[in-house]
Amino acid sequence: MSPTLFDLSGRVALVTGSTRGLGREIAAGLAAAGATVVLNGRDPQRLEAARTALGADGVAFDVTDPDAVAAAVGQVTERHGGIDILVNNAGFQHRQPMLELSLADWEAVLRTDLTSAFVIGKAVAPGMIARGRGKIINICSVQTELARPSIAPYTAAKGGLRNLTRAMTAEWAGHGLQINGIAPGYVDTELTAALVADEQFSSWVTGRTPAGRWGRAEDLVGPAVFLASDASAFVNGQVLFVDGGMTAVV
């Protein structure tokens, strides 16, 4: 198989929520494959640190603000001539029993983890459609398929993101776009450090995962490059679970 299938040279990738964690690792992987990467975050200082470390471009904006999204997409397009790859990675978790969960906290998670992908996708897709090609990768989760107590809004958002992926496919695949998702399992990152350090929870994760370990951020790079590249030219509307087999077993 030709390695040029995975070559992203000459393509511009916008990765949301990419100043740390999975987003930063995915951004670094796309850059290593040849893409011109544009990082995103809300904190300008953290964004600048990540931009400098990766040698990438960056734009600070709130993914839940449609006006800010439109301005940022315009800015990136002006600088680089368009966006070829969009990775919707921005999101956060809120842990609380459902009977204690406020509507405001429910809506905050859905707005960031689900609605933002709709807002940014809608802003980026017209340029892709005009060029007749484009890649959108929505970062889902094992909670796209499974549920656990105390994370109801996250579970609902990630389940919705799978069907938003399908809806985008239904409307945009005919214009040359491929829209797919990646669903990580439990990954050892800065944001999950407390869970990794929790001996009981960590033991549950490794016991529940056939691969017998926590995921690593770099486990997401290969799947992201695949879905961003010509190697996945006829893959559409799919969610690739990168979870060490967790969702394959009972």
Short mmCIF file of C-alpha atoms in Angstrom, two decimals:
data_model
loop_
_atom_site.label_atom_id
_atom_site.label_comp_id
_atom_site.label_asym_id
_atom_site.label_seq_id
_atom_site.Cartn_x
_atom_site.Cartn_y
_atom_site.Cartn_z
CA MET A 1 0.00 0.00 0.00
CA SER A 2 1.36 3.40 -0.94
CA PRO A 3 2.37 5.55 2.05
CA THR A 4 1.10 8.57 0.10
CA LEU A 5 -2.42 7.43 1.02
CA PHE A 6 -1.67 8.71 4.53
CA ASP A 7 0.24 11.84 3.46
CA LEU A 8 -1.45 15.03 4.66
CA SER A 9 0.96 17.46 3.03
CA GLY A 10 -0.73 20.59 1.74
CA ARG A 11 -3.83 20.12 3.92
CA VAL A 12 -4.99 22.42 6.69
CA ALA A 13 -6.36 20.86 9.89
CA LEU A 14 -8.27 22.70 12.61
CA VAL A 15 -8.32 20.75 15.87
CA THR A 16 -10.55 22.12 18.63
CA GLY A 17 -9.62 21.75 22.27
CA SER A 18 -6.03 21.04 21.29
CA THR A 19 -3.89 22.82 23.87
CA ARG A 20 -3.49 19.61 25.91
CA GLY A 21 -4.54 16.00 26.21
CA LEU A 22 -5.97 14.03 23.30
CA GLY A 23 -6.49 17.09 21.13
CA ARG A 24 -2.86 18.13 21.37
CA GLU A 25 -1.64 14.59 20.64
CA ILE A 26 -3.93 14.29 17.61
CA ALA A 27 -2.79 17.71 16.37
CA ALA A 28 0.86 16.66 16.70
CA GLY A 29 0.12 13.45 14.80
CA LEU A 30 -1.57 15.27 11.94
CA ALA A 31 1.36 17.68 11.75
CA ALA A 32 3.81 14.77 11.64
CA ALA A 33 1.83 13.38 8.69
CA GLY A 34 2.38 16.68 6.85
CA ALA A 35 -0.68 18.77 7.69
CA THR A 36 -0.60 22.45 8.53
CA VAL A 37 -2.24 22.39 11.94
CA VAL A 38 -4.29 25.14 13.58
CA LEU A 39 -4.71 24.67 17.32
CA ASN A 40 -7.66 25.95 19.34
CA GLY A 41 -8.38 26.73 22.97
CA ARG A 42 -10.09 29.37 25.07
CA ASP A 43 -7.04 30.25 27.17
CA PRO A 44 -4.70 32.43 25.03
CA GLN A 45 -1.65 31.73 27.21
CA ARG A 46 -2.08 27.96 27.14
CA LEU A 47 -2.76 28.17 23.41
CA GLU A 48 0.42 30.14 22.81
CA ALA A 49 2.45 27.61 24.80
CA ALA A 50 1.04 24.72 22.77
CA ARG A 51 1.46 26.61 19.51
CA THR A 52 5.10 27.31 20.27
CA ALA A 53 5.81 23.73 21.37
CA LEU A 54 4.29 22.22 18.22
CA GLY A 55 5.34 24.93 15.78
CA ALA A 56 1.72 25.28 14.73
CA ASP A 57 -0.74 28.09 14.10
CA GLY A 58 -3.42 28.79 16.69
CA VAL A 59 -6.66 30.66 17.16
CA ALA A 60 -8.35 31.28 20.51
CA PHE A 61 -12.13 31.06 20.49
CA ASP A 62 -15.04 29.56 22.40
CA VAL A 63 -16.43 26.62 20.44
CA THR A 64 -19.91 27.24 21.86
CA ASP A 65 -20.13 30.83 20.54
CA PRO A 66 -21.42 30.86 16.93
CA ASP A 67 -20.14 34.38 16.24
CA ALA A 68 -16.67 33.54 17.58
CA VAL A 69 -16.65 30.32 15.55
CA ALA A 70 -17.59 32.15 12.34
CA ALA A 71 -14.88 34.75 12.92
CA ALA A 72 -12.26 32.08 13.66
CA VAL A 73 -13.13 30.02 10.58
CA GLY A 74 -12.87 33.19 8.49
CA GLN A 75 -9.50 33.97 10.06
CA VAL A 76 -8.10 30.50 9.39
CA THR A 77 -9.43 30.55 5.83
CA GLU A 78 -7.83 33.92 5.19
CA ARG A 79 -4.48 32.72 6.53
CA HIS A 80 -4.39 29.30 4.92
CA GLY A 81 -6.89 29.31 2.06
CA GLY A 82 -9.40 26.96 3.67
CA ILE A 83 -9.85 24.11 6.14
CA ASP A 84 -9.44 20.59 4.76
CA ILE A 85 -9.68 18.67 8.04
CA LEU A 86 -11.79 19.50 11.09
CA VAL A 87 -11.36 17.56 14.33
CA ASN A 88 -14.14 18.29 16.81
CA ASN A 89 -12.36 17.40 20.03
CA ALA A 90 -13.41 20.13 22.50
CA GLY A 91 -15.36 18.82 25.45
CA PHE A 92 -15.48 18.36 29.19
CA GLN A 93 -16.90 16.06 31.82
CA HIS A 94 -19.23 16.76 34.76
CA ARG A 95 -19.69 14.00 37.31
CA GLN A 96 -22.81 14.15 39.50
CA PRO A 97 -25.75 11.82 40.19
CA MET A 98 -28.61 12.61 37.85
CA LEU A 99 -31.08 13.38 40.63
CA GLU A 100 -28.70 16.09 41.87
CA LEU A 101 -27.81 17.44 38.41
CA SER A 102 -28.95 20.96 37.56
CA LEU A 103 -30.36 21.86 34.17
CA ALA A 104 -27.57 24.43 33.78
CA ASP A 105 -24.87 21.79 34.23
CA TRP A 106 -26.68 19.40 31.88
CA GLU A 107 -26.90 22.09 29.19
CA ALA A 108 -23.29 23.20 29.64
CA VAL A 109 -21.99 19.71 28.85
CA LEU A 110 -24.29 19.23 25.85
CA ARG A 111 -23.43 22.68 24.52
CA THR A 112 -19.69 22.01 24.63
CA ASP A 113 -19.57 18.29 23.82
CA LEU A 114 -22.32 18.09 21.17
CA THR A 115 -23.69 21.42 20.00
CA SER A 116 -20.24 22.86 19.33
CA ALA A 117 -19.60 20.12 16.75
CA PHE A 118 -22.77 21.18 14.94
CA VAL A 119 -21.82 24.87 15.12
CA ILE A 120 -18.26 24.41 13.87
CA GLY A 121 -19.22 21.76 11.33
CA LYS A 122 -21.84 24.09 9.88
CA ALA A 123 -19.26 26.89 9.64
CA VAL A 124 -16.55 24.76 8.01
CA ALA A 125 -18.61 22.54 5.69
CA PRO A 126 -19.53 25.20 3.07
CA GLY A 127 -15.87 25.71 2.17
CA MET A 128 -15.32 21.96 1.97
CA ILE A 129 -18.42 21.53 -0.19
CA ALA A 130 -17.24 24.29 -2.52
CA ARG A 131 -13.91 22.48 -2.97
CA GLY A 132 -15.57 19.07 -3.31
CA ARG A 133 -13.60 17.46 -0.51
CA GLY A 134 -13.12 17.55 3.25
CA LYS A 135 -12.72 15.49 6.38
CA ILE A 136 -14.58 15.93 9.65
CA ILE A 137 -13.60 13.78 12.63
CA ASN A 138 -15.82 13.91 15.71
CA ILE A 139 -14.18 12.70 18.92
CA CYS A 140 -16.71 10.48 20.62
CA SER A 141 -16.15 8.10 23.56
CA VAL A 142 -16.93 4.62 24.84
CA GLN A 143 -19.85 6.50 26.39
CA THR A 144 -21.14 6.80 22.84
CA GLU A 145 -22.05 3.14 23.34
CA LEU A 146 -22.02 2.55 27.11
CA ALA A 147 -23.23 4.32 30.24
CA ARG A 148 -22.00 4.66 33.80
CA PRO A 149 -23.61 6.28 36.85
CA SER A 150 -22.99 10.01 37.44
CA ILE A 151 -22.08 11.08 33.89
CA ALA A 152 -25.54 11.37 32.27
CA PRO A 153 -24.95 14.59 30.27
CA TYR A 154 -21.63 13.35 28.89
CA THR A 155 -23.20 10.03 27.90
CA ALA A 156 -26.11 11.79 26.20
CA ALA A 157 -23.77 14.20 24.39
CA LYS A 158 -21.44 11.49 23.10
CA GLY A 159 -24.35 9.32 22.00
CA GLY A 160 -25.76 12.33 20.17
CA LEU A 161 -22.38 12.98 18.55
CA ARG A 162 -22.50 9.56 16.90
CA ASN A 163 -25.82 10.38 15.28
CA LEU A 164 -24.69 13.89 14.39
CA THR A 165 -21.83 12.16 12.54
CA ARG A 166 -24.41 10.14 10.65
CA ALA A 167 -26.54 13.21 9.96
CA MET A 168 -23.54 15.09 8.56
CA THR A 169 -22.80 12.07 6.37
CA ALA A 170 -26.37 11.95 5.09
CA GLU A 171 -26.24 15.59 4.04
CA TRP A 172 -22.62 16.15 2.99
CA ALA A 173 -21.11 12.86 1.77
CA GLY A 174 -22.53 13.47 -1.70
CA HIS A 175 -20.40 16.62 -1.90
CA GLY A 176 -17.14 14.72 -1.39
CA LEU A 177 -16.86 14.95 2.41
CA GLN A 178 -16.09 12.09 4.76
CA ILE A 179 -17.41 12.48 8.29
CA ASN A 180 -16.47 9.89 10.89
CA GLY A 181 -15.86 9.56 14.61
CA ILE A 182 -13.21 8.18 16.92
CA ALA A 183 -14.36 6.77 20.25
CA PRO A 184 -11.51 6.51 22.75
CA GLY A 185 -11.70 4.22 25.73
CA TYR A 186 -10.28 5.23 29.09
CA VAL A 187 -7.09 7.14 28.30
CA ASP A 188 -4.36 8.18 30.72
CA THR A 189 -4.05 11.96 30.30
CA GLU A 190 -3.61 15.04 32.44
CA LEU A 191 -7.38 15.30 32.75
CA THR A 192 -7.84 11.70 33.98
CA ALA A 193 -4.85 11.67 36.34
CA ALA A 194 -7.07 11.46 39.43
CA LEU A 195 -8.90 8.43 38.02
CA VAL A 196 -5.63 6.73 37.07
CA ALA A 197 -4.38 7.34 40.62
CA ASP A 198 -7.57 5.85 42.10
CA GLU A 199 -6.46 2.25 42.65
CA GLN A 200 -9.97 0.82 42.73
CA PHE A 201 -11.14 2.63 39.60
CA SER A 202 -7.91 1.97 37.72
CA SER A 203 -8.17 -1.71 38.55
CA TRP A 204 -11.73 -1.72 37.21
CA VAL A 205 -10.59 -0.10 33.94
CA THR A 206 -7.74 -2.54 33.34
CA GLY A 207 -9.92 -5.50 34.29
CA ARG A 208 -12.78 -4.35 32.06
CA THR A 209 -10.47 -3.73 29.08
CA PRO A 210 -9.38 -6.87 27.20
CA ALA A 211 -6.05 -5.22 26.32
CA GLY A 212 -5.43 -5.01 30.07
CA ARG A 213 -4.27 -1.39 30.23
CA TRP A 214 -5.35 2.23 30.07
CA GLY A 215 -5.21 3.81 26.65
CA ARG A 216 -2.45 6.26 25.79
CA ALA A 217 -2.97 9.51 23.90
CA GLU A 218 -0.73 8.29 21.09
CA ASP A 219 -3.14 5.40 20.49
CA LEU A 220 -5.45 7.95 18.83
CA VAL A 221 -2.89 9.26 16.33
CA GLY A 222 -3.01 6.42 13.79
CA PRO A 223 -6.81 6.34 13.60
CA ALA A 224 -6.92 10.14 13.27
CA VAL A 225 -4.38 10.18 10.43
CA PHE A 226 -6.29 7.36 8.71
CA LEU A 227 -9.62 9.19 8.89
CA ALA A 228 -8.01 12.49 7.83
CA SER A 229 -6.26 10.96 4.81
CA ASP A 230 -7.10 9.55 1.40
CA ALA A 231 -6.82 6.07 2.92
CA SER A 232 -10.39 6.51 4.21
CA ALA A 233 -11.87 7.96 1.02
CA PHE A 234 -14.88 5.59 1.08
CA VAL A 235 -15.35 5.46 4.85
CA ASN A 236 -18.30 7.55 5.93
CA GLY A 237 -20.60 7.84 8.93
CA GLN A 238 -18.58 5.40 11.04
CA VAL A 239 -17.36 5.55 14.63
CA LEU A 240 -14.04 3.79 15.20
CA PHE A 241 -13.77 2.55 18.80
CA VAL A 242 -10.18 2.78 20.05
CA ASP A 243 -10.80 1.24 23.45
CA GLY A 244 -8.66 -1.88 23.82
CA GLY A 245 -11.75 -4.00 23.20
CA MET A 246 -13.88 -2.60 26.05
CA THR A 247 -17.06 -2.25 23.98
CA ALA A 248 -16.57 -5.67 22.34
CA VAL A 249 -17.03 -7.76 25.47
CA VAL A 250 -19.43 -8.14 28.41
#
